[in-house]
C-alpha positions as protocol buffer text, in pm:
chain_id: "A"
residue {
  index: 1
  type: UNK
  ca { x: -5997 y: 2788 z: 127 }
}
residue {
  index: 2
  type: UNK
  ca { x: -5984 y: 2910 z: 490 }
}
residue {
  index: 3
  type: UNK
  ca { x: -5965 y: 2539 z: 591 }
}
residue {
  index: 4
  type: UNK
  ca { x: -5657 y: 2479 z: 380 }
}
residue {
  index: 5
  type: UNK
  ca { x: -5482 y: 2790 z: 513 }
}
residue {
  index: 6
  type: UNK
  ca { x: -5553 y: 2669 z: 880 }
}
residue {
  index: 7
  type: UNK
  ca { x: -5442 y: 2317 z: 789 }
}
residue {
  index: 8
  type: UNK
  ca { x: -5128 y: 2434 z: 636 }
}
residue {
  index: 9
  type: UNK
  ca { x: -5055 y: 2658 z: 943 }
}
residue {
  index: 10
  type: UNK
  ca { x: -5125 y: 2361 z: 1186 }
}
residue {
  index: 11
  type: UNK
  ca { x: -4887 y: 2134 z: 980 }
}
residue {
  index: 12
  type: UNK
  ca { x: -4610 y: 2397 z: 972 }
}
residue {
  index: 13
  type: UNK
  ca { x: -4621 y: 2456 z: 1344 }
}
residue {
  index: 14
  type: UNK
  ca { x: -4631 y: 2093 z: 1428 }
}
residue {
  index: 15
  type: UNK
  ca { x: -4315 y: 2041 z: 1213 }
}
residue {
  index: 16
  type: UNK
  ca { x: -4150 y: 2325 z: 1383 }
}
residue {
  index: 17
  type: UNK
  ca { x: -4232 y: 2196 z: 1736 }
}
residue {
  index: 18
  type: UNK
  ca { x: -4105 y: 1854 z: 1648 }
}
residue {
  index: 19
  type: UNK
  ca { x: -3780 y: 2003 z: 1498 }
}
residue {
  index: 20
  type: UNK
  ca { x: -3723 y: 2206 z: 1813 }
}
residue {
  index: 21
  type: UNK
  ca { x: -3752 y: 1894 z: 2027 }
}
residue {
  index: 22
  type: UNK
  ca { x: -3475 y: 1731 z: 1807 }
}
residue {
  index: 23
  type: UNK
  ca { x: -3256 y: 2023 z: 1864 }
}
residue {
  index: 24
  type: UNK
  ca { x: -3212 y: 1919 z: 2225 }
}
residue {
  index: 25
  type: UNK
  ca { x: -2950 y: 1674 z: 2101 }
}
residue {
  index: 26
  type: UNK
  ca { x: -2615 y: 1827 z: 2044 }
}
residue {
  index: 27
  type: UNK
  ca { x: -2409 y: 1675 z: 1765 }
}
residue {
  index: 28
  type: UNK
  ca { x: -2029 y: 1676 z: 1755 }
}
residue {
  index: 29
  type: UNK
  ca { x: -1849 y: 1524 z: 1455 }
}
residue {
  index: 30
  type: UNK
  ca { x: -1481 y: 1473 z: 1441 }
}
residue {
  index: 31
  type: UNK
  ca { x: -1315 y: 1370 z: 1113 }
}
residue {
  index: 32
  type: UNK
  ca { x: -948 y: 1263 z: 1102 }
}
residue {
  index: 33
  type: UNK
  ca { x: -753 y: 1182 z: 775 }
}
residue {
  index: 34
  type: UNK
  ca { x: -425 y: 997 z: 804 }
}
residue {
  index: 35
  type: UNK
  ca { x: -214 y: 953 z: 483 }
}
residue {
  index: 36
  type: UNK
  ca { x: 41 y: 674 z: 487 }
}
residue {
  index: 37
  type: UNK
  ca { x: 318 y: 663 z: 225 }
}
residue {
  index: 38
  type: UNK
  ca { x: 513 y: 348 z: 175 }
}
residue {
  index: 39
  type: UNK
  ca { x: 814 y: 347 z: -52 }
}
residue {
  index: 40
  type: UNK
  ca { x: 990 y: 18 z: -154 }
}
residue {
  index: 41
  type: UNK
  ca { x: 1332 y: 96 z: -309 }
}
residue {
  index: 42
  type: UNK
  ca { x: 1519 y: -134 z: -523 }
}
residue {
  index: 43
  type: UNK
  ca { x: 1553 y: -145 z: -924 }
}
residue {
  index: 44
  type: UNK
  ca { x: 1186 y: 0 z: -918 }
}
residue {
  index: 45
  type: UNK
  ca { x: 1074 y: 238 z: -663 }
}
residue {
  index: 46
  type: UNK
  ca { x: 708 y: 173 z: -569 }
}
residue {
  index: 47
  type: UNK
  ca { x: 523 y: 433 z: -385 }
}
residue {
  index: 48
  type: UNK
  ca { x: 177 y: 356 z: -239 }
}
residue {
  index: 49
  type: UNK
  ca { x: -34 y: 600 z: -52 }
}
residue {
  index: 50
  type: UNK
  ca { x: -316 y: 481 z: 170 }
}
residue {
  index: 51
  type: UNK
  ca { x: -570 y: 730 z: 308 }
}
residue {
  index: 52
  type: UNK
  ca { x: -737 y: 635 z: 647 }
}
residue {
  index: 53
  type: UNK
  ca { x: -1050 y: 843 z: 723 }
}
residue {
  index: 54
  type: UNK
  ca { x: -1181 y: 825 z: 1082 }
}
residue {
  index: 55
  type: UNK
  ca { x: -1512 y: 976 z: 1147 }
}
residue {
  index: 56
  type: UNK
  ca { x: -1645 y: 989 z: 1495 }
}
residue {
  index: 57
  type: UNK
  ca { x: -1992 y: 1129 z: 1562 }
}
residue {
  index: 58
  type: UNK
  ca { x: -2092 y: 1202 z: 1917 }
}
residue {
  index: 59
  type: UNK
  ca { x: -2448 y: 1279 z: 2020 }
}
residue {
  index: 60
  type: UNK
  ca { x: -2523 y: 1428 z: 2349 }
}
residue {
  index: 61
  type: UNK
  ca { x: -2896 y: 1392 z: 2450 }
}
residue {
  index: 62
  type: UNK
  ca { x: -3023 y: 1624 z: 2735 }
}
residue {
  index: 63
  type: UNK
  ca { x: -3351 y: 1557 z: 2900 }
}
residue {
  index: 64
  type: UNK
  ca { x: -3496 y: 1904 z: 2983 }
}
residue {
  index: 65
  type: UNK
  ca { x: -3633 y: 1877 z: 3333 }
}
residue {
  index: 66
  type: UNK
  ca { x: -3590 y: 2237 z: 3431 }
}
residue {
  index: 67
  type: UNK
  ca { x: -3328 y: 2139 z: 3692 }
}
residue {
  index: 68
  type: UNK
  ca { x: -2981 y: 2282 z: 3697 }
}
residue {
  index: 69
  type: UNK
  ca { x: -2799 y: 1944 z: 3675 }
}
residue {
  index: 70
  type: UNK
  ca { x: -2967 y: 1750 z: 3405 }
}
residue {
  index: 71
  type: UNK
  ca { x: -2915 y: 1399 z: 3290 }
}
residue {
  index: 72
  type: UNK
  ca { x: -2677 y: 1378 z: 2989 }
}
residue {
  index: 73
  type: UNK
  ca { x: -2646 y: 1076 z: 2768 }
}
residue {
  index: 74
  type: UNK
  ca { x: -2352 y: 1041 z: 2532 }
}
residue {
  index: 75
  type: UNK
  ca { x: -2362 y: 811 z: 2232 }
}
residue {
  index: 76
  type: UNK
  ca { x: -2058 y: 774 z: 2009 }
}
residue {
  index: 77
  type: UNK
  ca { x: -2040 y: 621 z: 1657 }
}
residue {
  index: 78
  type: UNK
  ca { x: -1700 y: 561 z: 1505 }
}
residue {
  index: 79
  type: UNK
  ca { x: -1658 y: 470 z: 1147 }
}
residue {
  index: 80
  type: UNK
  ca { x: -1316 y: 400 z: 980 }
}
residue {
  index: 81
  type: UNK
  ca { x: -1261 y: 387 z: 604 }
}
residue {
  index: 82
  type: UNK
  ca { x: -921 y: 281 z: 446 }
}
residue {
  index: 83
  type: UNK
  ca { x: -862 y: 316 z: 81 }
}
residue {
  index: 84
  type: UNK
  ca { x: -550 y: 295 z: -122 }
}
residue {
  index: 85
  type: UNK
  ca { x: -515 y: 602 z: -337 }
}
residue {
  index: 86
  type: UNK
  ca { x: -205 y: 611 z: -553 }
}
residue {
  index: 87
  type: UNK
  ca { x: 44 y: 351 z: -654 }
}
residue {
  index: 88
  type: UNK
  ca { x: 339 y: 487 z: -849 }
}
residue {
  index: 89
  type: UNK
  ca { x: 618 y: 277 z: -989 }
}
residue {
  index: 90
  type: UNK
  ca { x: 922 y: 465 z: -1094 }
}
residue {
  index: 91
  type: UNK
  ca { x: 1232 y: 283 z: -1231 }
}
residue {
  index: 92
  type: UNK
  ca { x: 1555 y: 385 z: -1069 }
}
residue {
  index: 93
  type: UNK
  ca { x: 1793 y: 433 z: -1364 }
}
residue {
  index: 94
  type: UNK
  ca { x: 2115 y: 445 z: -1151 }
}
residue {
  index: 95
  type: UNK
  ca { x: 2026 y: 109 z: -986 }
}
residue {
  index: 96
  type: UNK
  ca { x: 1922 y: -41 z: -1320 }
}
residue {
  index: 97
  type: UNK
  ca { x: 2262 y: 62 z: -1478 }
}
residue {
  index: 98
  type: UNK
  ca { x: 2460 y: -66 z: -1178 }
}
residue {
  index: 99
  type: UNK
  ca { x: 2272 y: -406 z: -1190 }
}
residue {
  index: 100
  type: UNK
  ca { x: 2331 y: -420 z: -1578 }
}
residue {
  index: 101
  type: UNK
  ca { x: 2697 y: -343 z: -1522 }
}
residue {
  index: 102
  type: UNK
  ca { x: 2723 y: -626 z: -1246 }
}
residue {
  index: 103
  type: UNK
  ca { x: 2545 y: -873 z: -1485 }
}
residue {
  index: 104
  type: UNK
  ca { x: 2784 y: -781 z: -1763 }
}
residue {
  index: 105
  type: UNK
  ca { x: 3089 y: -847 z: -1540 }
}
residue {
  index: 106
  type: UNK
  ca { x: 2950 y: -1179 z: -1425 }
}
residue {
  index: 107
  type: UNK
  ca { x: 2888 y: -1279 z: -1781 }
}
residue {
  index: 108
  type: UNK
  ca { x: 3242 y: -1184 z: -1869 }
}
residue {
  index: 109
  type: UNK
  ca { x: 3374 y: -1388 z: -1571 }
}
residue {
  index: 110
  type: UNK
  ca { x: 3164 y: -1686 z: -1696 }
}
residue {
  index: 111
  type: UNK
  ca { x: 3299 y: -1662 z: -2049 }
}
residue {
  index: 112
  type: UNK
  ca { x: 3668 y: -1631 z: -1919 }
}
residue {
  index: 113
  type: UNK
  ca { x: 3606 y: -1940 z: -1693 }
}
residue {
  index: 114
  type: UNK
  ca { x: 3470 y: -2138 z: -1995 }
}
residue {
  index: 115
  type: UNK
  ca { x: 3774 y: -2042 z: -2202 }
}
residue {
  index: 116
  type: UNK
  ca { x: 3999 y: -2141 z: -1918 }
}
residue {
  index: 117
  type: UNK
  ca { x: 3823 y: -2479 z: -1873 }
}
residue {
  index: 118
  type: UNK
  ca { x: 3838 y: -2551 z: -2249 }
}
residue {
  index: 119
  type: UNK
  ca { x: 4213 y: -2471 z: -2261 }
}
residue {
  index: 120
  type: UNK
  ca { x: 4272 y: -2700 z: -1955 }
}
residue {
  index: 121
  type: UNK
  ca { x: 4066 y: -2970 z: -2119 }
}
residue {
  index: 122
  type: UNK
  ca { x: 4258 y: -2942 z: -2450 }
}
residue {
  index: 123
  type: UNK
  ca { x: 4584 y: -2951 z: -2259 }
}
residue {
  index: 124
  type: UNK
  ca { x: 4485 y: -3273 z: -2086 }
}
residue {
  index: 125
  type: UNK
  ca { x: 4352 y: -3426 z: -2406 }
}
residue {
  index: 126
  type: UNK
  ca { x: 4680 y: -3362 z: -2587 }
}
residue {
  index: 127
  type: UNK
  ca { x: 4881 y: -3500 z: -2291 }
}
residue {
  index: 128
  type: UNK
  ca { x: 4678 y: -3822 z: -2285 }
}
residue {
  index: 129
  type: UNK
  ca { x: 4734 y: -3852 z: -2670 }
}
residue {
  index: 130
  type: UNK
  ca { x: 5103 y: -3800 z: -2613 }
}
residue {
  index: 131
  type: UNK
  ca { x: 5094 y: -4079 z: -2339 }
}
residue {
  index: 132
  type: UNK
  ca { x: 4901 y: -4309 z: -2552 }
}
residue {
  index: 133
  type: UNK
  ca { x: 5145 y: -4264 z: -2843 }
}
residue {
  index: 134
  type: UNK
  ca { x: 5441 y: -4318 z: -2611 }
}
residue {
  index: 135
  type: UNK
  ca { x: 5285 y: -4647 z: -2492 }
}
residue {
  index: 136
  type: UNK
  ca { x: 5229 y: -4759 z: -2846 }
}
residue {
  index: 137
  type: UNK
  ca { x: 5581 y: -4676 z: -2941 }
}
residue {
  index: 138
  type: UNK
  ca { x: 5706 y: -4860 z: -2635 }
}
residue {
  index: 139
  type: UNK
  ca { x: 5493 y: -5175 z: -2711 }
}
residue {
  index: 140
  type: UNK
  ca { x: 5642 y: -5182 z: -3066 }
}
């Protein structure tokens, strides 16, 4: 039993020593979040939000030599994540109503143009019939 306690104490102290050596590294982590919102307007208003997360981890390693000015080693690791979060589509009722009204006016103009062309065609056809009857009467 005594051997187990000594073994456990030795293991605990060695882990503590290794951990204290690791603490000579200073870690600095910077996390930056940018949210981009893009809105496309028209008949439907589409909103897309994109979140960009930048994580920068900087480790400063110091060699403990007991001197006043020690060697410092900087290592930086940058990681960028970009994800689309939300896409919303909202119908703009005012624009939809305005477009429907414009289409209705255009359809009315087309119908009026069709009636006008039909009336013109009928008038030309009647005039041709009159001319052909007059020619027949003249020939007799």
